[in-house]
Short mmCIF file of C-alpha atoms in Angstrom, two decimals:
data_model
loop_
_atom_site.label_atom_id
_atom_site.label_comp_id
_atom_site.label_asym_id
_atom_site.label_seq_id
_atom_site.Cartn_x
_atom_site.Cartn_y
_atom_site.Cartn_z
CA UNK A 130 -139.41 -6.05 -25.24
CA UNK A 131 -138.54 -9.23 -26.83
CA UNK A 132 -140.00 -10.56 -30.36
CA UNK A 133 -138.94 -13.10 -32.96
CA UNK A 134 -138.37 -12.48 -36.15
CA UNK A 135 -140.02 -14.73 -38.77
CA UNK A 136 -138.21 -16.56 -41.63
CA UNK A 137 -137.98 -15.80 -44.70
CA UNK A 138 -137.24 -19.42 -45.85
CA UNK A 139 -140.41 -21.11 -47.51
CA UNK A 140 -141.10 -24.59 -47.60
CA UNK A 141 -138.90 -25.60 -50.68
CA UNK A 142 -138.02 -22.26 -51.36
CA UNK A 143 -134.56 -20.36 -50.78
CA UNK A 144 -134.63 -17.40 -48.47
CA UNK A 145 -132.79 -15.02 -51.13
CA UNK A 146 -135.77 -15.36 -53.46
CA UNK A 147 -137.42 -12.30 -54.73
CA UNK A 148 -140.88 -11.61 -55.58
CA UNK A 149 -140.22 -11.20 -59.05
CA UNK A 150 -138.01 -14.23 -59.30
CA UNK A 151 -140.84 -16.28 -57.19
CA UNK A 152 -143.58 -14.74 -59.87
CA UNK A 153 -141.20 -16.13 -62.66
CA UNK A 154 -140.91 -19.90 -61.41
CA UNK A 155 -144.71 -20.02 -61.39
CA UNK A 156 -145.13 -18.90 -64.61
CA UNK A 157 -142.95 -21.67 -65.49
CA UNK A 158 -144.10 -24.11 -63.89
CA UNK A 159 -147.49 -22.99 -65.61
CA UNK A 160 -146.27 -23.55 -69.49
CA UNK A 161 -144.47 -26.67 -68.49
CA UNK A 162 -147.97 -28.01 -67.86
CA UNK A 163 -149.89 -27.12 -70.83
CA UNK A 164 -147.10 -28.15 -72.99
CA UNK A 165 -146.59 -31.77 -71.27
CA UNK A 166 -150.61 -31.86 -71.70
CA UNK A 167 -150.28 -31.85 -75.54
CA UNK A 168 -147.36 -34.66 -75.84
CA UNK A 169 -148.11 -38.50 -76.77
CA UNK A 170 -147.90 -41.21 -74.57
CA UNK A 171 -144.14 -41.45 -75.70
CA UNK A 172 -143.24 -38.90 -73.86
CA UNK A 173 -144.86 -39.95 -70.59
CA UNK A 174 -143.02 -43.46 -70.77
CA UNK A 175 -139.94 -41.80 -70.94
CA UNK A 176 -140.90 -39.67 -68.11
CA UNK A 177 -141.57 -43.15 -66.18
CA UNK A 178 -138.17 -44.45 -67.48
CA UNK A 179 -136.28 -41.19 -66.02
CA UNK A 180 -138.10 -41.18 -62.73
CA UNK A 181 -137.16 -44.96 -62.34
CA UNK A 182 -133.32 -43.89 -63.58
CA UNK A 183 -133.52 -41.24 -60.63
CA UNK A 184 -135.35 -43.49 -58.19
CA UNK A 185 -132.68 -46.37 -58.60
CA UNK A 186 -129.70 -43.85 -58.31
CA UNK A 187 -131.36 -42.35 -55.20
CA UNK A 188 -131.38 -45.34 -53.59
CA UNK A 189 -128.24 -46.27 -54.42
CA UNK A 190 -126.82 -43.25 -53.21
CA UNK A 191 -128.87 -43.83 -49.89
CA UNK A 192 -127.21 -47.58 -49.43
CA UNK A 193 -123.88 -46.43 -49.65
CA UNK A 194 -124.71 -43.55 -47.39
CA UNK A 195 -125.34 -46.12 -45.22
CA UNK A 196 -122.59 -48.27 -45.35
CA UNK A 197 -120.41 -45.23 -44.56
CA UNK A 198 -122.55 -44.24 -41.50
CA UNK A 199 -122.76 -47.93 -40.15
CA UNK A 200 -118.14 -48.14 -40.39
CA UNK A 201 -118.40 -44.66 -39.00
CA UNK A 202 -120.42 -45.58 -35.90
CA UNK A 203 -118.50 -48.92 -35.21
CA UNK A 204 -115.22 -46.83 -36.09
CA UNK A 205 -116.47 -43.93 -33.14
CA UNK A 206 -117.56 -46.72 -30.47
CA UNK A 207 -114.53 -48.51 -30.62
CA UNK A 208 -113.03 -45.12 -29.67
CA UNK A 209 -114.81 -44.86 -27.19
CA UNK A 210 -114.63 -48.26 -25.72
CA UNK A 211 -110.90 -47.63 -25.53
CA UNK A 212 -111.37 -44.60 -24.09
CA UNK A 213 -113.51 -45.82 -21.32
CA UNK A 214 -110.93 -48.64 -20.61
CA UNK A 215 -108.05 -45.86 -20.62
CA UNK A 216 -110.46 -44.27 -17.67
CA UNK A 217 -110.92 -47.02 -15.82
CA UNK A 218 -107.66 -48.18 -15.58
CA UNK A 219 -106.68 -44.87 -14.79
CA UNK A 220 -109.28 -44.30 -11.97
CA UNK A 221 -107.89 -46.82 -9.44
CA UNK A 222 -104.93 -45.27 -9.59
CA UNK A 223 -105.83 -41.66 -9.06
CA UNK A 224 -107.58 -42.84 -6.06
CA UNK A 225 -105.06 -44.67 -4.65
CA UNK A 226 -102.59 -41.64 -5.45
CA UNK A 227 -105.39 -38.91 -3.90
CA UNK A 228 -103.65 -39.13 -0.35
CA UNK A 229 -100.27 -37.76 -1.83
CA UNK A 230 -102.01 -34.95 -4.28
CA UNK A 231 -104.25 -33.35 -1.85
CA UNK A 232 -102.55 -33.84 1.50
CA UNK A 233 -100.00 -31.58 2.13
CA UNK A 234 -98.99 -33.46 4.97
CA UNK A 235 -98.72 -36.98 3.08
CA UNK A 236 -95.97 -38.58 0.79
CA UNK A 237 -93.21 -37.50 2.42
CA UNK A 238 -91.16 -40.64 3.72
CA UNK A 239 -88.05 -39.19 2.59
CA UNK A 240 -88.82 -35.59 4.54
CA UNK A 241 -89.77 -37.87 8.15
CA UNK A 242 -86.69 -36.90 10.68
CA UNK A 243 -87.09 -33.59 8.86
CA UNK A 244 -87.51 -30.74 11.26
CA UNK A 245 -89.92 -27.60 10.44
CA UNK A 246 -93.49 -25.97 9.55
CA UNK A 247 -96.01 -27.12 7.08
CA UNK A 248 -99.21 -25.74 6.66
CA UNK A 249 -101.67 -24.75 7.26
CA UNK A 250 -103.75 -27.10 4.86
CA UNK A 251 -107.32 -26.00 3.25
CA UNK A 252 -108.88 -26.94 6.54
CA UNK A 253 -106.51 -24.76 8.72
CA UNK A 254 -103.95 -27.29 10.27
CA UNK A 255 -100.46 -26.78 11.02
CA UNK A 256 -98.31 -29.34 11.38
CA UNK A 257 -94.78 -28.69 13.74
CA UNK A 258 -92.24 -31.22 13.60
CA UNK A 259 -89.84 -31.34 16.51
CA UNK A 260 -87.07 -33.63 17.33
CA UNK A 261 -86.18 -34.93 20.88
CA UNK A 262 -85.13 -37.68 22.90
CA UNK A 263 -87.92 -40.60 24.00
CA UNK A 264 -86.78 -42.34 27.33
CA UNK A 265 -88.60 -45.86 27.55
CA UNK A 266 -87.59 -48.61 30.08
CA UNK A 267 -83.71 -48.22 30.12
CA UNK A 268 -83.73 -46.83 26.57
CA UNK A 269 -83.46 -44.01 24.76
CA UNK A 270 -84.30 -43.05 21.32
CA UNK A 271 -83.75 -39.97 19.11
CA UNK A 272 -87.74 -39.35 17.65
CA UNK A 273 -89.14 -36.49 15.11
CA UNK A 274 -92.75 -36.01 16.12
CA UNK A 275 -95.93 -34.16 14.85
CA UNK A 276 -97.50 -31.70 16.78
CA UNK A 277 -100.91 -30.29 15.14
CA UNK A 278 -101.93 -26.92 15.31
CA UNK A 279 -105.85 -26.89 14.42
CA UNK A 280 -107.51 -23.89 14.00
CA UNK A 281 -111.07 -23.54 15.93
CA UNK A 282 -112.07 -20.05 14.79
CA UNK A 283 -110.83 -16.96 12.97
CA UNK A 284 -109.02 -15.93 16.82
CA UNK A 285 -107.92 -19.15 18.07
CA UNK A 286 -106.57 -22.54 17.71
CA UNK A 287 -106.45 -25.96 20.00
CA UNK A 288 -102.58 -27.91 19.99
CA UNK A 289 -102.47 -31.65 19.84
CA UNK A 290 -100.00 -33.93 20.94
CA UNK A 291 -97.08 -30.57 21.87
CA UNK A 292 -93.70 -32.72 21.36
CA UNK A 293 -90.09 -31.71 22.83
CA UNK A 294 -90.13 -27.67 21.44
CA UNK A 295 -92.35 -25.25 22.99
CA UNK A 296 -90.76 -22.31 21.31
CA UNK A 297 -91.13 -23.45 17.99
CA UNK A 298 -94.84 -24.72 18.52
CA UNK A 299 -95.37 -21.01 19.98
CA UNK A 300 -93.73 -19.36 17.01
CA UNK A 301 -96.05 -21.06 14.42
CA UNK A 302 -99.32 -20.30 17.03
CA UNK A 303 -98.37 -16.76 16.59
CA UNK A 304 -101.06 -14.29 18.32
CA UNK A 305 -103.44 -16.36 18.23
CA UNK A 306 -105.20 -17.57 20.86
CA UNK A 307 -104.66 -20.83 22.74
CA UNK A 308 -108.20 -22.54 23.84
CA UNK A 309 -107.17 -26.08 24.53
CA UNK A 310 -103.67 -28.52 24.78
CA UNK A 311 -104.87 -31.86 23.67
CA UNK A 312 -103.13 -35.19 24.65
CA UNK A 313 -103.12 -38.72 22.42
CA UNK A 314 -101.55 -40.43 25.78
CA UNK A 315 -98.95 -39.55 28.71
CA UNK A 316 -95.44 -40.61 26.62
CA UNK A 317 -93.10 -37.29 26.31
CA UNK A 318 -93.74 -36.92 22.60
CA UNK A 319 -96.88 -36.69 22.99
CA UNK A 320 -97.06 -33.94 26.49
CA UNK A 321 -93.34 -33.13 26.27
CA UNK A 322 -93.88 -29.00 25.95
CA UNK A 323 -97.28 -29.24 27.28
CA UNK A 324 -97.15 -27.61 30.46
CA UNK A 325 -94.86 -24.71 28.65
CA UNK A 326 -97.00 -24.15 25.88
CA UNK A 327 -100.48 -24.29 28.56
CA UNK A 328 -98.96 -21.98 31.21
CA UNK A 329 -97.27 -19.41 28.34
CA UNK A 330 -101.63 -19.40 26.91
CA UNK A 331 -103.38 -20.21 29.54
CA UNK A 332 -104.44 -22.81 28.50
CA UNK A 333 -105.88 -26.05 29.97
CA UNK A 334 -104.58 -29.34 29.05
CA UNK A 335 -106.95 -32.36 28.18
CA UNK A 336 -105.88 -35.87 28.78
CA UNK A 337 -106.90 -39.54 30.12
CA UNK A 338 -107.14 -39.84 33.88
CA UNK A 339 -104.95 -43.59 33.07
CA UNK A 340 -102.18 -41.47 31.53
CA UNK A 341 -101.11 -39.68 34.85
CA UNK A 342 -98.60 -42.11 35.86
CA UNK A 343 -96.59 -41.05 32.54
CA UNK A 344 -97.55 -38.18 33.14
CA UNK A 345 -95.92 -37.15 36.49
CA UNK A 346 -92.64 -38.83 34.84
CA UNK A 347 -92.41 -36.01 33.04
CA UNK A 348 -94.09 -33.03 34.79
CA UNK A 349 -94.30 -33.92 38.39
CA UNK A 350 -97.07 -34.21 40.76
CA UNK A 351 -97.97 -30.76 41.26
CA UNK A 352 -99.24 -29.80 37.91
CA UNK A 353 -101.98 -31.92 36.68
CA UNK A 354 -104.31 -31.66 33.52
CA UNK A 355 -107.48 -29.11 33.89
CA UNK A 356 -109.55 -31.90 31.88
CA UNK A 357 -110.10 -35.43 32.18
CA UNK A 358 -111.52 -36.94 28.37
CA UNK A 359 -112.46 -40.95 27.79
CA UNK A 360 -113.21 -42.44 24.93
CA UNK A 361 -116.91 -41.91 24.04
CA UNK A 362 -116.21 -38.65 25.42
CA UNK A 363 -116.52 -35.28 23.73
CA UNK A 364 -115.38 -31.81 23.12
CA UNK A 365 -116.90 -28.94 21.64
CA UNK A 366 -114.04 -25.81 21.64
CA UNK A 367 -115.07 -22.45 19.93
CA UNK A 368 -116.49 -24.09 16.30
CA UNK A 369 -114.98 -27.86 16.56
CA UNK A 370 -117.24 -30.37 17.68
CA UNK A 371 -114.49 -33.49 18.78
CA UNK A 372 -115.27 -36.60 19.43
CA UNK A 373 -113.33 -38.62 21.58
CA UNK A 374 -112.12 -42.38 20.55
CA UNK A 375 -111.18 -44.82 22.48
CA UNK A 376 -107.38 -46.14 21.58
CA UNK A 377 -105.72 -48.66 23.87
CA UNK A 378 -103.17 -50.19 22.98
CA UNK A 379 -99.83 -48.23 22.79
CA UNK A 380 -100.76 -47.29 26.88
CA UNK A 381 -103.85 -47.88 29.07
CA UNK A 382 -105.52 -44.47 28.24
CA UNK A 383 -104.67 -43.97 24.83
CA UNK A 384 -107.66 -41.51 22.93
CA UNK A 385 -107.77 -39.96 19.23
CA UNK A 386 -109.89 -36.56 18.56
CA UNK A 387 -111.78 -37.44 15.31
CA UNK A 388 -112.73 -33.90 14.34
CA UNK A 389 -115.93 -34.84 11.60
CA UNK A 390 -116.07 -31.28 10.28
CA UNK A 391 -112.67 -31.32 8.91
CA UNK A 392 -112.76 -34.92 7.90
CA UNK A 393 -109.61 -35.58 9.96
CA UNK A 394 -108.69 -37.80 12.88
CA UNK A 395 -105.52 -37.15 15.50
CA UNK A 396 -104.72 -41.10 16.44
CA UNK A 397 -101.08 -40.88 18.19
CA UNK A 398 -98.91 -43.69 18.08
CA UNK A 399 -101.83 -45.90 17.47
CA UNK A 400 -101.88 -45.94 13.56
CA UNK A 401 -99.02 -44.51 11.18
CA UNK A 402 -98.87 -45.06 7.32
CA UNK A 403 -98.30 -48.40 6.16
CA UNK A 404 -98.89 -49.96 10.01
CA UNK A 405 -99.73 -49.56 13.71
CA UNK A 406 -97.54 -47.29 15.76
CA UNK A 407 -94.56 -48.50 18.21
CA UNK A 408 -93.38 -47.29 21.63
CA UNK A 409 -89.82 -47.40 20.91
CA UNK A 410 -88.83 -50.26 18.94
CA UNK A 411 -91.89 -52.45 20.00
CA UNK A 412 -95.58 -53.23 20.55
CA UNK A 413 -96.56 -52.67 24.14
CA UNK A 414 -100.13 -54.91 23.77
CA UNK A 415 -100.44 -55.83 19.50
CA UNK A 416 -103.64 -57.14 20.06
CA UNK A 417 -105.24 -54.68 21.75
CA UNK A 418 -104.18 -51.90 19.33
CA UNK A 419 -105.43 -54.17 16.63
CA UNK A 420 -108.40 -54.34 18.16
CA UNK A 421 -108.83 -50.49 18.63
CA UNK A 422 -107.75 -49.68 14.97
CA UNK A 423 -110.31 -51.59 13.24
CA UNK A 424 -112.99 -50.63 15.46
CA UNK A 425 -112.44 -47.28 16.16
CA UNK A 426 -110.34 -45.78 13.55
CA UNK A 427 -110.76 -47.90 10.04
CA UNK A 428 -115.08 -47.53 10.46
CA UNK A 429 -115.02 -43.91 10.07
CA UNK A 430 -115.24 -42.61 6.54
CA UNK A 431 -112.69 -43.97 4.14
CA UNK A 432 -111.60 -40.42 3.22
CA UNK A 433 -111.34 -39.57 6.64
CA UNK A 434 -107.14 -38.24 7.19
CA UNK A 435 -105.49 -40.13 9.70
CA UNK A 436 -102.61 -37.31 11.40
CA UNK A 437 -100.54 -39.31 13.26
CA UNK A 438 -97.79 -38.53 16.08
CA UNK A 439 -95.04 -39.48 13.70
CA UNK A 440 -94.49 -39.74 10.12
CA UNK A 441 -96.99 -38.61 7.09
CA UNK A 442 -100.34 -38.49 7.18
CA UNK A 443 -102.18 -41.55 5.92
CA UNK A 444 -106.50 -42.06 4.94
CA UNK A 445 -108.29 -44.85 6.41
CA UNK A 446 -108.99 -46.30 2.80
CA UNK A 447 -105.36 -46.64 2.46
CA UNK A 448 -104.74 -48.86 5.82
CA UNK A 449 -108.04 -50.70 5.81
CA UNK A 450 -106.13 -52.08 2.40
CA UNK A 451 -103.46 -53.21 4.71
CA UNK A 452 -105.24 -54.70 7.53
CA UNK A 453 -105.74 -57.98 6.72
CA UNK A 454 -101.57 -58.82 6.45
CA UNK A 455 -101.27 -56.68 10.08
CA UNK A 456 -103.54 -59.30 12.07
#
């Protein structure tokens, strides 16, 4: 049971009082009025003159009370006016440095042609980097490239983009199961280990039906992808729902999975930090992959990670900033 205790402070009267002592003060208070009764009317004008004394101190006491209060307050908001500048100033930059403090896979220029495992993140993706050998035209060049392990439940995962190293991709799947081998476009960074890592699961491989030319330059004839995705397409595998975006640019058939759940989008060679993506050394069709960056990948959320096929990962805040001086 609850119950509240009453005071025992009085109006005008200290708690530690006694009975006796409270009997006392009235008695008091008593004599001090028959005895003021029986006095002239000098004593009431000095009465008058003390309570004016008192009255004029009181209110001097009050004014400078005030004065004190009234320095105080300006003295406490100009505190915190330059506190709330401080935080302002401050804020822009946290946000623009967000990217680098949260993303495991972000602000890491220096660590690029580095080979090796990172992750898995808070949402459960891996990233592999691998390095091999990209034949374009009659050139070659020496590439690291992203491949993204993303887990789709507590048993399995889907691979994106499985570059140049099958056994390494394998090693950091683990025992885990294999439910889909997802393709950006038909270049060998992007579907290099593909058919390895697919026939080693079981696995089926997705990919756009206007990527099979590159694709039988690497794999043949004989072995095609299970799945044929489009942009506007989708994919639901074990709890991912994916949504398929359309990304030409970099090749014919070029696709990103934008996975909304996780707040992450896989975009290929289309968009890397600080710029859109080459094949090689150079822009296939510049316009084009302009054209499929700003409508497809910079309108989704601005906190939405872009996980590219090369390179760190990026936000589309970040490279909607840096649109404008691309175009």
């Amino acid at each position: 049971m609850f119950w509240k205790r009453k005071s025992k402070k009085q109006e005008g009267q200290e708690a530690t009082d006694s009975a006796a002592e409270v009997a006392e003060d009235t008695k008091e208070e008593t004599d001090d009025a028959v005895e003021s009764e029986g006095k002239g009317a000098e004593s009431e004008a000095a009465a008058e003159e003390s309570d004016s004394e008192k009255t004029e101190k009181t209110e001097a006491a009050e004014d400078e009370a005030s004065e004190d209060t009234d320095t105080g307050s300006e003295a406490d908001d100009a505190d915190d006016t330059e506190k709330d500048d401080a935080e302002a100033d401050g804020s822009d930059s946290d946000k623009a440095d967000d990217a680098g403090e949260t993303d495991v896979f972000a602000g890491e220029e220096d660590e690029e042609q580095q080979v090796g495992v990172t992750g898995p993140d808070p949402e459960g993706i891996t990233r592999v980097r691998t390095a091999g050998v990209f034949e374009f035209g009659d050139e070659k060049f020496d590439v690291v490239n992203n491949t993204w392990i993303v887990e789709a439940d507590k048993d399995g995962v889907i691979v994106i983009d499985p570059a140049h190293d099958a056994e390494a991709i394998l090693k950091a799947i683990g025992d885990r199961e294999v439910y889909l081998v997802a393709c950006t476009n038909g270049y060998s960074p992007h579907i290099g280990a593909a058919l390895a890592i697919a026939e080693e699961t079981e696995a089926d491989i997705a990919l756009h039906p206007r990527e099979m030319r590159a694709w039988r330059r690497v794999h043949g004839a004989e072995h095609r992808p299970e799945i044929e995705v489009e942009g506007g397409g989708a994919l639901d595998v074990a709890d991912l729902h994916i949504d398929v975006l359309p990304l030409p640019g970099t090749s014919p058939g070029s696709i990103g999975f934008y996975i909304s759940g996780l707040g992450v989008v896989f975009g290929g060679d289309t968009l890397r930090e600080g710029g859109p993506g080459t094949v090689g050394d150079t822009h296939l069709d510049y316009t084009t992959q302009l054209a499929s960056i700003g409508e497809n990948l910079l309108t989704l959320p601005p906190d939405t990670r872009v996980l590219p096929d090369r390179g760190p990962a990026t936000t589309v805040e970040r490279e909607n900033k840096n649109f404008d001086s691309w175009v």
